[in-house]
PDB file of C-alpha atoms and ligand atoms in Angstrom:
ATOM      1  CA  GLU A   1     104.753 144.700 100.592  1.00 44.00           C
ATOM      2  CA  ARG A   2     103.643 144.074 104.154  1.00 50.00           C
ATOM      3  CA  VAL A   3     106.150 141.275 104.498  1.00 52.00           C
ATOM      4  CA  TYR A   4     108.840 143.495 103.041  1.00 51.00           C
ATOM      5  CA  ARG A   5     108.102 146.319 105.459  1.00 53.00           C
ATOM      6  CA  MET A   6     108.128 143.991 108.407  1.00 54.00           C
ATOM      7  CA  SER A   7     111.446 142.571 107.247  1.00 53.00           C
ATOM      8  CA  VAL A   8     112.933 146.049 106.880  1.00 57.00           C
ATOM      9  CA  SER A   9     112.339 146.849 110.504  1.00 60.00           C
ATOM     10  CA  ALA A  10     113.607 143.445 111.579  1.00 63.00           C
ATOM     11  CA  VAL A  11     116.801 143.092 109.523  1.00 63.00           C
ATOM     12  CA  GLY A  12     117.600 146.423 107.899  1.00 69.00           C
ATOM     13  CA  HIS A  13     117.033 147.673 104.402  1.00 70.00           C
ATOM     14  CA  ASP A  14     119.749 145.909 102.388  1.00 75.00           C
ATOM     15  CA  THR A  15     119.107 142.489 103.896  1.00 75.00           C
ATOM     16  CA  ALA A  16     115.378 142.874 103.372  1.00 72.00           C
ATOM     17  CA  LEU A  17     115.894 143.769  99.721  1.00 75.00           C
ATOM     18  CA  TYR A  18     118.173 140.763  99.320  1.00 77.00           C
ATOM     19  CA  LEU A  19     115.584 138.487 100.927  1.00 75.00           C
ATOM     20  CA  MET A  20     112.917 139.874  98.654  1.00 76.00           C
ATOM     21  CA  ILE A  21     114.990 139.168  95.534  1.00 77.00           C
ATOM     22  CA  CYS A  22     115.623 135.603  96.761  1.00 78.00           C
ATOM     23  CA  LYS A  23     111.906 135.146  97.311  1.00 75.00           C
ATOM     24  CA  ASP A  24     111.210 136.414  93.792  1.00 77.00           C
ATOM     25  CA  GLN A  25     113.745 134.018  92.342  1.00 79.00           C
ATOM     26  CA  SER A  26     112.337 131.029  94.142  1.00 81.00           C
ATOM     27  CA  GLU A  27     108.835 132.025  92.970  1.00 80.00           C
ATOM     28  CA  ALA A  28     110.183 132.267  89.407  1.00 83.00           C
ATOM     29  CA  ARG A  29     111.768 128.821  89.784  1.00 86.00           C
ATOM     30  CA  ARG A  30     108.493 127.415  91.107  1.00 81.00           C
ATOM     31  CA  ILE A  31     106.629 128.807  88.088  1.00 80.00           C
ATOM     32  CA  ASP A  32     109.295 127.418  85.722  1.00 82.00           C
ATOM     33  CA  ARG A  33     108.919 124.021  87.319  1.00 84.00           C
ATOM     34  CA  MET A  34     105.136 124.155  87.041  1.00 81.00           C
ATOM     35  CA  ARG A  35     105.438 125.087  83.374  1.00 81.00           C
ATOM     36  CA  ALA A  36     107.866 122.228  82.718  1.00 84.00           C
ATOM     37  CA  ASP A  37     105.550 119.782  84.515  1.00 84.00           C
ATOM     38  CA  PHE A  38     102.638 121.059  82.507  1.00 85.00           C
ATOM     39  CA  ILE A  39     104.427 120.569  79.190  1.00 87.00           C
ATOM     40  CA  ALA A  40     105.516 117.079  80.245  1.00 87.00           C
ATOM     41  CA  ASN A  41     101.958 116.166  81.217  1.00 86.00           C
ATOM     42  CA  ALA A  42     100.439 117.653  78.072  1.00 88.00           C
ATOM     43  CA  SER A  43     102.957 115.837  75.852  1.00 89.00           C
ATOM     44  CA  HIS A  44     102.276 112.575  77.646  1.00 88.00           C
ATOM     45  CA  GLU A  45      98.523 112.997  77.246  1.00 87.00           C
ATOM     46  CA  MET A  46      98.962 113.575  73.496  1.00 90.00           C
ATOM     47  CA  ARG A  47     101.412 110.755  73.067  1.00 91.00           C
ATOM     48  CA  THR A  48      98.982 108.163  74.440  1.00 89.00           C
ATOM     49  CA  PRO A  49      96.294 108.475  71.754  1.00 90.00           C
ATOM     50  CA  LEU A  50      98.953 108.921  69.055  1.00 93.00           C
ATOM     51  CA  ALA A  51     100.731 105.726  70.105  1.00 93.00           C
ATOM     52  CA  SER A  52      97.437 103.888  70.022  1.00 92.00           C
ATOM     53  CA  ILE A  53      96.602 105.203  66.536  1.00 94.00           C
ATOM     54  CA  ALA A  54     100.068 104.293  65.268  1.00 94.00           C
ATOM     55  CA  GLY A  55      99.672 100.777  66.672  1.00 94.00           C
ATOM     56  CA  PHE A  56      96.331 100.250  64.971  1.00 94.00           C
ATOM     57  CA  ILE A  57      97.687 101.483  61.653  1.00 94.00           C
ATOM     58  CA  GLU A  58     100.395  98.824  61.887  1.00 93.00           C
ATOM     59  CA  THR A  59      97.799  96.164  62.695  1.00 93.00           C
ATOM     60  CA  LEU A  60      95.547  97.276  59.849  1.00 92.00           C
ATOM     61  CA  ARG A  61      98.439  97.063  57.434  1.00 93.00           C
ATOM     62  CA  GLY A  62      99.493  93.654  58.720  1.00 90.00           C
ATOM     63  CA  PRO A  63      97.505  91.000  60.596  1.00 85.00           C
ATOM     64  CA  ALA A  64      94.080  92.639  60.312  1.00 86.00           C
ATOM     65  CA  ARG A  65      94.329  93.484  56.633  1.00 88.00           C
ATOM     66  CA  ASP A  66      91.691  91.019  55.507  1.00 90.00           C
ATOM     67  CA  ASP A  67      89.501  90.965  58.592  1.00 91.00           C
ATOM     68  CA  ALA A  68      86.585  93.282  57.887  1.00 92.00           C
ATOM     69  CA  LYS A  69      85.173  93.119  61.394  1.00 93.00           C
ATOM     70  CA  ALA A  70      88.468  93.881  63.128  1.00 91.00           C
ATOM     71  CA  ARG A  71      89.092  96.670  60.620  1.00 92.00           C
ATOM     72  CA  GLU A  72      85.809  98.341  61.505  1.00 93.00           C
ATOM     73  CA  GLN A  73      86.513  98.015  65.203  1.00 93.00           C
ATOM     74  CA  PHE A  74      90.024  99.456  64.923  1.00 93.00           C
ATOM     75  CA  LEU A  75      88.859 102.344  62.774  1.00 94.00           C
ATOM     76  CA  GLN A  76      86.304 103.167  65.440  1.00 94.00           C
ATOM     77  CA  ILE A  77      88.988 103.204  68.125  1.00 93.00           C
ATOM     78  CA  MET A  78      91.179 105.387  65.941  1.00 94.00           C
ATOM     79  CA  GLN A  79      88.324 107.804  65.445  1.00 94.00           C
ATOM     80  CA  ASP A  80      87.683 107.969  69.221  1.00 92.00           C
ATOM     81  CA  GLN A  81      91.348 108.626  69.879  1.00 92.00           C
ATOM     82  CA  THR A  82      91.432 111.358  67.261  1.00 94.00           C
ATOM     83  CA  ARG A  83      88.460 113.031  68.936  1.00 92.00           C
ATOM     84  CA  ARG A  84      90.184 112.727  72.278  1.00 90.00           C
ATOM     85  CA  MET A  85      93.235 114.479  70.917  1.00 92.00           C
ATOM     86  CA  SER A  86      91.141 117.266  69.426  1.00 93.00           C
ATOM     87  CA  ARG A  87      89.434 117.803  72.765  1.00 91.00           C
ATOM     88  CA  LEU A  88      92.771 117.898  74.495  1.00 92.00           C
ATOM     89  CA  ILE A  89      94.100 120.474  72.051  1.00 93.00           C
ATOM     90  CA  ASP A  90      90.925 122.583  72.439  1.00 92.00           C
ATOM     91  CA  ASP A  91      91.326 122.527  76.223  1.00 92.00           C
ATOM     92  CA  LEU A  92      95.014 123.377  76.027  1.00 92.00           C
ATOM     93  CA  LEU A  93      94.209 126.283  73.722  1.00 92.00           C
ATOM     94  CA  SER A  94      91.500 127.506  76.105  1.00 91.00           C
ATOM     95  CA  LEU A  95      93.959 127.479  78.990  1.00 90.00           C
ATOM     96  CA  SER A  96      96.672 129.249  77.048  1.00 88.00           C
ATOM     97  CA  ARG A  97      94.187 131.847  75.790  1.00 88.00           C
ATOM     98  CA  LEU A  98      93.110 132.495  79.373  1.00 89.00           C
ATOM     99  CA  GLU A  99      96.716 132.885  80.432  1.00 84.00           C
ATOM    100  CA  MET A 100      97.585 135.210  77.581  1.00 85.00           C
ATOM    101  CA  LYS A 101      94.684 137.495  78.434  1.00 83.00           C
ATOM    102  CA  PRO A 102      95.173 138.081  82.120  1.00 78.00           C
ATOM    103  CA  HIS A 103      92.596 140.866  82.084  1.00 80.00           C
ATOM    104  CA  LEU A 104      89.024 139.957  81.649  1.00 80.00           C
ATOM    105  CA  THR A 105      86.800 141.681  79.102  1.00 85.00           C
ATOM    106  CA  PHE A 106      83.681 142.399  81.053  1.00 88.00           C
ATOM    107  CA  GLU A 107      80.269 142.814  79.522  1.00 89.00           C
ATOM    108  CA  ALA A 108      77.912 144.890  81.597  1.00 86.00           C
ATOM    109  CA  GLN A 109      74.903 142.593  81.660  1.00 92.00           C
ATOM    110  CA  VAL A 110      75.369 138.909  81.340  1.00 95.00           C
ATOM    111  CA  ASP A 111      72.269 136.838  82.070  1.00 96.00           C
ATOM    112  CA  ILE A 112      73.363 133.671  83.872  1.00 97.00           C
ATOM    113  CA  ALA A 113      69.958 131.991  83.483  1.00 97.00           C
ATOM    114  CA  LYS A 114      70.093 132.525  79.711  1.00 96.00           C
ATOM    115  CA  ILE A 115      73.613 131.094  79.517  1.00 97.00           C
ATOM    116  CA  ILE A 116      72.519 128.026  81.471  1.00 98.00           C
ATOM    117  CA  GLU A 117      69.448 127.567  79.253  1.00 97.00           C
ATOM    118  CA  THR A 118      71.736 127.559  76.191  1.00 97.00           C
ATOM    119  CA  VAL A 119      74.054 125.027  77.812  1.00 97.00           C
ATOM    120  CA  ILE A 120      71.116 122.794  78.748  1.00 97.00           C
ATOM    121  CA  ALA A 121      69.723 122.995  75.209  1.00 97.00           C
ATOM    122  CA  SER A 122      73.058 121.966  73.726  1.00 96.00           C
ATOM    123  CA  LEU A 123      73.606 119.069  76.152  1.00 97.00           C
ATOM    124  CA  THR A 124      70.050 117.678  76.254  1.00 96.00           C
ATOM    125  CA  PRO A 125      70.207 115.414  73.168  1.00 95.00           C
ATOM    126  CA  GLN A 126      73.340 113.639  74.425  1.00 93.00           C
ATOM    127  CA  ALA A 127      72.009 113.496  78.004  1.00 96.00           C
ATOM    128  CA  THR A 128      68.693 112.006  76.869  1.00 96.00           C
ATOM    129  CA  GLU A 129      70.538 109.428  74.835  1.00 95.00           C
ATOM    130  CA  ASN A 130      72.439 108.465  77.982  1.00 94.00           C
ATOM    131  CA  GLY A 131      69.289 108.281  80.084  1.00 96.00           C
ATOM    132  CA  VAL A 132      69.922 111.516  82.013  1.00 97.00           C
ATOM    133  CA  ALA A 133      67.221 114.144  82.541  1.00 98.00           C
ATOM    134  CA  ILE A 134      68.392 117.712  83.189  1.00 98.00           C
ATOM    135  CA  GLU A 135      66.066 119.530  85.598  1.00 98.00           C
ATOM    136  CA  ARG A 136      65.884 123.246  86.409  1.00 97.00           C
ATOM    137  CA  ASP A 137      65.299 124.745  89.821  1.00 96.00           C
ATOM    138  CA  PHE A 138      65.509 128.483  89.142  1.00 95.00           C
ATOM    139  CA  SER A 139      64.253 130.888  91.784  1.00 93.00           C
ATOM    140  CA  ASP A 140      62.430 134.056  90.672  1.00 91.00           C
ATOM    141  CA  GLY A 141      64.206 137.240  89.786  1.00 88.00           C
ATOM    142  CA  SER A 142      66.977 138.451  87.591  1.00 89.00           C
ATOM    143  CA  PHE A 143      70.344 136.762  87.334  1.00 95.00           C
ATOM    144  CA  GLU A 144      72.359 139.422  85.569  1.00 95.00           C
ATOM    145  CA  LEU A 145      75.876 140.435  86.399  1.00 94.00           C
ATOM    146  CA  ALA A 146      78.979 141.960  84.837  1.00 93.00           C
ATOM    147  CA  GLY A 147      81.175 139.225  83.420  1.00 94.00           C
ATOM    148  CA  ASN A 148      82.437 137.505  80.311  1.00 95.00           C
ATOM    149  CA  ARG A 149      79.678 135.576  78.574  1.00 95.00           C
ATOM    150  CA  ASP A 150      81.854 133.118  76.632  1.00 93.00           C
ATOM    151  CA  GLU A 151      83.933 132.241  79.636  1.00 95.00           C
ATOM    152  CA  LEU A 152      80.925 131.768  81.908  1.00 97.00           C
ATOM    153  CA  PHE A 153      79.331 129.609  79.221  1.00 97.00           C
ATOM    154  CA  GLN A 154      82.413 127.416  79.344  1.00 96.00           C
ATOM    155  CA  VAL A 155      82.150 127.119  83.140  1.00 97.00           C
ATOM    156  CA  PHE A 156      78.578 125.846  83.123  1.00 98.00           C
ATOM    157  CA  GLU A 157      79.118 123.702  80.069  1.00 97.00           C
ATOM    158  CA  ASN A 158      81.987 121.921  81.817  1.00 97.00           C
ATOM    159  CA  LEU A 159      80.106 121.441  85.085  1.00 98.00           C
ATOM    160  CA  LEU A 160      76.959 120.170  83.384  1.00 98.00           C
ATOM    161  CA  GLU A 161      78.873 117.921  81.022  1.00 96.00           C
ATOM    162  CA  ASN A 162      80.701 116.361  83.978  1.00 96.00           C
ATOM    163  CA  ALA A 163      77.454 115.894  85.912  1.00 97.00           C
ATOM    164  CA  CYS A 164      75.847 114.124  82.927  1.00 96.00           C
ATOM    165  CA  LYS A 165      78.985 112.086  82.245  1.00 94.00           C
ATOM    166  CA  TYR A 166      80.148 111.005  85.714  1.00 95.00           C
ATOM    167  CA  GLY A 167      76.723 111.143  87.377  1.00 95.00           C
ATOM    168  CA  ARG A 168      75.023 109.264  84.566  1.00 94.00           C
ATOM    169  CA  SER A 169      73.957 106.352  86.779  1.00 95.00           C
ATOM    170  CA  GLY A 170      71.891 108.766  88.913  1.00 95.00           C
ATOM    171  CA  GLY A 171      69.573 109.375  85.958  1.00 95.00           C
ATOM    172  CA  ARG A 172      69.099 113.079  86.618  1.00 97.00           C
ATOM    173  CA  VAL A 173      70.994 116.310  87.049  1.00 98.00           C
ATOM    174  CA  VAL A 174      69.547 119.360  88.769  1.00 98.00           C
ATOM    175  CA  VAL A 175      70.705 122.917  88.053  1.00 98.00           C
ATOM    176  CA  SER A 176      69.617 125.512  90.555  1.00 98.00           C
ATOM    177  CA  ILE A 177      70.066 129.295  90.439  1.00 97.00           C
ATOM    178  CA  ARG A 178      69.358 131.686  93.273  1.00 96.00           C
ATOM    179  CA  ARG A 179      70.519 135.016  94.615  1.00 94.00           C
ATOM    180  CA  SER A 180      71.889 135.719  98.023  1.00 90.00           C
ATOM    181  CA  GLU A 181      71.195 139.220  99.264  1.00 76.00           C
ATOM    182  CA  GLY A 182      73.150 139.029 102.477  1.00 72.00           C
ATOM    183  CA  ALA A 183      74.663 142.024 104.203  1.00 63.00           C
ATOM    184  CA  ALA A 184      77.897 141.498 102.266  1.00 77.00           C
ATOM    185  CA  GLU A 185      78.189 141.575  98.484  1.00 83.00           C
ATOM    186  CA  PRO A 186      75.158 140.068  96.706  1.00 91.00           C
ATOM    187  CA  GLU A 187      75.887 136.871  94.826  1.00 94.00           C
ATOM    188  CA  ILE A 188      74.327 134.682  92.164  1.00 96.00           C
ATOM    189  CA  ILE A 189      74.656 131.094  93.298  1.00 97.00           C
ATOM    190  CA  VAL A 190      74.469 128.231  90.808  1.00 98.00           C
ATOM    191  CA  THR A 191      74.545 124.593  91.870  1.00 98.00           C
ATOM    192  CA  VAL A 192      74.937 121.659  89.485  1.00 98.00           C
ATOM    193  CA  ARG A 193      73.992 118.497  91.312  1.00 98.00           C
ATOM    194  CA  ASP A 194      74.146 114.889  90.169  1.00 98.00           C
ATOM    195  CA  PHE A 195      73.215 111.623  91.851  1.00 97.00           C
ATOM    196  CA  GLY A 196      75.993 109.429  90.562  1.00 96.00           C
ATOM    197  CA  PRO A 197      78.943 107.826  92.376  1.00 96.00           C
ATOM    198  CA  GLY A 198      80.213 111.105  93.830  1.00 96.00           C
ATOM    199  CA  ILE A 199      83.807 112.003  94.686  1.00 96.00           C
ATOM    200  CA  ALA A 200      85.761 110.677  97.674  1.00 95.00           C
ATOM    201  CA  GLU A 201      86.765 113.326 100.177  1.00 95.00           C
ATOM    202  CA  GLU A 202      90.496 113.041  99.520  1.00 94.00           C
ATOM    203  CA  HIS A 203      90.032 113.773  95.822  1.00 95.00           C
ATOM    204  CA  ILE A 204      87.798 116.820  96.240  1.00 96.00           C
ATOM    205  CA  PRO A 205      90.567 119.387  96.779  1.00 94.00           C
ATOM    206  CA  ARG A 206      92.496 117.997  93.801  1.00 94.00           C
ATOM    207  CA  VAL A 207      89.904 117.655  91.022  1.00 95.00           C
ATOM    208  CA  THR A 208      90.508 121.235  89.850  1.00 95.00           C
ATOM    209  CA  GLU A 209      94.221 120.536  89.285  1.00 92.00           C
ATOM    210  CA  ARG A 210      95.362 120.255  85.685  1.00 90.00           C
ATOM    211  CA  PHE A 211      95.285 116.666  84.407  1.00 89.00           C
ATOM    212  CA  TYR A 212      93.946 115.326  87.704  1.00 90.00           C
ATOM    213  CA  ARG A 213      91.516 112.479  87.053  1.00 90.00           C
ATOM    214  CA  ILE A 214      90.155 110.057  89.581  1.00 89.00           C
ATOM    215  CA  ASP A 215      90.583 106.475  88.569  1.00 79.00           C
ATOM    216  CA  ALA A 216      92.218 107.275  85.242  1.00 65.00           C
ATOM    217  CA  GLU A 217      91.268 103.863  83.830  1.00 59.00           C
ATOM    218  CA  THR A 218      87.506 104.346  84.020  1.00 60.00           C
ATOM    219  CA  SER A 219      87.840 108.094  83.426  1.00 55.00           C
ATOM    220  CA  HIS A 220      89.737 107.457  80.198  1.00 52.00           C
ATOM    221  CA  ALA A 221      86.872 105.318  79.073  1.00 51.00           C
ATOM    222  CA  ARG A 222      84.728 108.391  79.581  1.00 58.00           C
ATOM    223  CA  LYS A 223      86.872 110.468  77.273  1.00 70.00           C
ATOM    224  CA  GLY A 224      87.995 113.382  79.378  1.00 81.00           C
ATOM    225  CA  THR A 225      91.164 115.424  79.376  1.00 87.00           C
ATOM    226  CA  GLY A 226      91.488 116.271  83.067  1.00 91.00           C
ATOM    227  CA  LEU A 227      91.561 119.962  82.140  1.00 93.00           C
ATOM    228  CA  GLY A 228      87.864 120.865  82.360  1.00 95.00           C
ATOM    229  CA  LEU A 229      87.748 121.801  86.041  1.00 96.00           C
ATOM    230  CA  ALA A 230      91.135 123.533  85.851  1.00 94.00           C
ATOM    231  CA  ILE A 231      89.634 125.789  83.170  1.00 95.00           C
ATOM    232  CA  VAL A 232      86.525 126.312  85.317  1.00 97.00           C
ATOM    233  CA  LYS A 233      88.630 127.344  88.282  1.00 95.00           C
ATOM    234  CA  HIS A 234      90.763 129.682  86.180  1.00 94.00           C
ATOM    235  CA  ILE A 235      87.720 131.471  84.769  1.00 95.00           C
ATOM    236  CA  LEU A 236      86.041 131.749  88.165  1.00 96.00           C
ATOM    237  CA  THR A 237      89.148 133.275  89.701  1.00 93.00           C
ATOM    238  CA  ARG A 238      89.086 135.933  86.973  1.00 92.00           C
ATOM    239  CA  HIS A 239      85.500 136.691  87.964  1.00 94.00           C
ATOM    240  CA  GLU A 240      86.438 136.802  91.648  1.00 93.00           C
ATOM    241  CA  ALA A 241      83.989 133.962  92.014  1.00 96.00           C
ATOM    242  CA  ARG A 242      84.266 130.865  94.183  1.00 95.00           C
ATOM    243  CA  LEU A 243      83.702 127.153  93.506  1.00 98.00           C
ATOM    244  CA  SER A 244      82.703 124.776  96.272  1.00 97.00           C
ATOM    245  CA  ILE A 245      82.368 121.028  95.866  1.00 98.00           C
ATOM    246  CA  GLU A 246      80.317 118.789  98.101  1.00 98.00           C
ATOM    247  CA  SER A 247      79.928 115.081  97.721  1.00 97.00           C
ATOM    248  CA  GLU A 248      78.930 111.953  99.529  1.00 94.00           C
ATOM    249  CA  LEU A 249      80.210 108.724  98.001  1.00 94.00           C
ATOM    250  CA  GLY A 250      77.460 106.785  96.304  1.00 94.00           C
ATOM    251  CA  LYS A 251      75.039 109.696  96.523  1.00 95.00           C
ATOM    252  CA  GLY A 252      76.347 112.180  94.002  1.00 97.00           C
ATOM    253  CA  ALA A 253      78.232 115.437  93.770  1.00 97.00           C
ATOM    254  CA  ALA A 254      77.267 119.105  93.904  1.00 98.00           C
ATOM    255  CA  PHE A 255      79.369 121.849  92.344  1.00 98.00           C
ATOM    256  CA  THR A 256      78.365 125.328  93.527  1.00 98.00           C
ATOM    257  CA  VAL A 257      79.530 128.569  91.923  1.00 98.00           C
ATOM    258  CA  HIS A 258      79.248 131.833  93.875  1.00 97.00           C
ATOM    259  CA  LEU A 259      79.390 134.764  91.476  1.00 96.00           C
ATOM    260  CA  PRO A 260      79.622 138.254  92.951  1.00 93.00           C
ATOM    261  CA  VAL A 261      77.143 140.683  91.368  1.00 90.00           C
ATOM    262  CA  ARG A 262      78.866 143.881  90.412  1.00 77.00           C
TER     263      ARG A 262
HETATM  264  P1  LIG B 301      87.739 115.388  82.680  1.00 79.11           P
HETATM  265  O1  LIG B 301      86.257 115.293  82.870  1.00 79.11           O
HETATM  266  O2  LIG B 301      88.137 115.859  81.339  1.00 79.11           O
HETATM  267  O3  LIG B 301      88.463 114.155  83.108  1.00 79.11           O
HETATM  268  P2  LIG B 301      87.702 117.482  84.702  1.00 79.11           P
HETATM  269  O4  LIG B 301      88.793 118.440  85.092  1.00 79.11           O
HETATM  270  O5  LIG B 301      86.440 118.063  84.204  1.00 79.11           O
HETATM  271  O6  LIG B 301      88.350 116.507  83.651  1.00 79.11           O
HETATM  272  O7  LIG B 301      87.387 116.541  85.961  1.00 79.11           O
HETATM  273  C1  LIG B 301      88.472 115.963  86.673  1.00 79.11           C
HETATM  274  C2  LIG B 301      88.037 114.660  87.328  1.00 79.11           C
HETATM  275  O8  LIG B 301      87.107 114.930  88.388  1.00 79.11           O
HETATM  276  C3  LIG B 301      87.296 113.721  86.385  1.00 79.11           C
HETATM  277  O9  LIG B 301      88.186 112.922  85.644  1.00 79.11           O
HETATM  278  C4  LIG B 301      86.473 112.889  87.347  1.00 79.11           C
HETATM  279  O10 LIG B 301      87.262 111.847  87.864  1.00 79.11           O
HETATM  280  C5  LIG B 301      86.171 113.872  88.495  1.00 79.11           C
HETATM  281  N1  LIG B 301      84.800 114.452  88.397  1.00 79.11           N
HETATM  282  C6  LIG B 301      84.453 115.642  87.836  1.00 79.11           C
HETATM  283  N2  LIG B 301      83.123 115.870  87.939  1.00 79.11           N
HETATM  284  C7  LIG B 301      82.612 114.802  88.598  1.00 79.11           C
HETATM  285  C8  LIG B 301      81.273 114.422  89.022  1.00 79.11           C
HETATM  286  N3  LIG B 301      80.217 115.201  88.789  1.00 79.11           N
HETATM  287  N4  LIG B 301      81.138 113.222  89.667  1.00 79.11           N
HETATM  288  C9  LIG B 301      82.208 112.426  89.908  1.00 79.11           C
HETATM  289  N5  LIG B 301      83.481 112.725  89.542  1.00 79.11           N
HETATM  290  C10 LIG B 301      83.672 113.890  88.890  1.00 79.11           C
END
């Protein structure tokens, strides 16, 4: 509206209105393009595991028919690919659900520490199996705020899962929670830190983009979809919260969420 008003004084009412309509159209075109790109990417991501499954079915019917060892190995790959597709579909559904419900359902008192405890409990068996210890560094006090419990659960689940997955070589992951009571709006600040390979500076601004994965070859081996952090960012925006990422290559990565307390 500010731009529009400034334009009115500069070029007159009709021209300003015309410019505004043009701007709207180009925004609509940009969104259309983004949607088309998204569908193309999503289809490609689904095609890859399907093509692999189809290939193995052929092989199992033909050359590997009587080779028990190969059969077992191929069935395992097919099972992994099927899981990968299910995860992809779950993530796509999460994103589309978020987009279809532009307004957040707030619950008055969501306890962030409790949510994180539940996430830790659900991830610990897998983490332990992979040699990763999840440590807590919670400061004293209450960590309640108005927000959506399920969505915030998803945020911390994604961040902790990534830390355990990509930071595995570091052997431990530390989750810290504290409150900032600055002069401005109070915040609950959660940091998920790992001590793995970290993220190179040029990738940091891009890791929250849909389907963005660093080093897709090794990442694919780690069974991701490239949608986790896009979902995290989407949910945090709905909570008017902020995500900051810090990393030093070879030393690990820290993902910090600043949640305003309302
Ligand atoms: P996914 O894990 O499904 O690939 P995400 O959106 O969660 O997708 O992450 C995007 C990419 O960011 C990952 O593929 C990985 O390359 C990188 N990444 C995320 N978290 C970390 C981390 N803790 N350490 C190093 N790289 C990470």
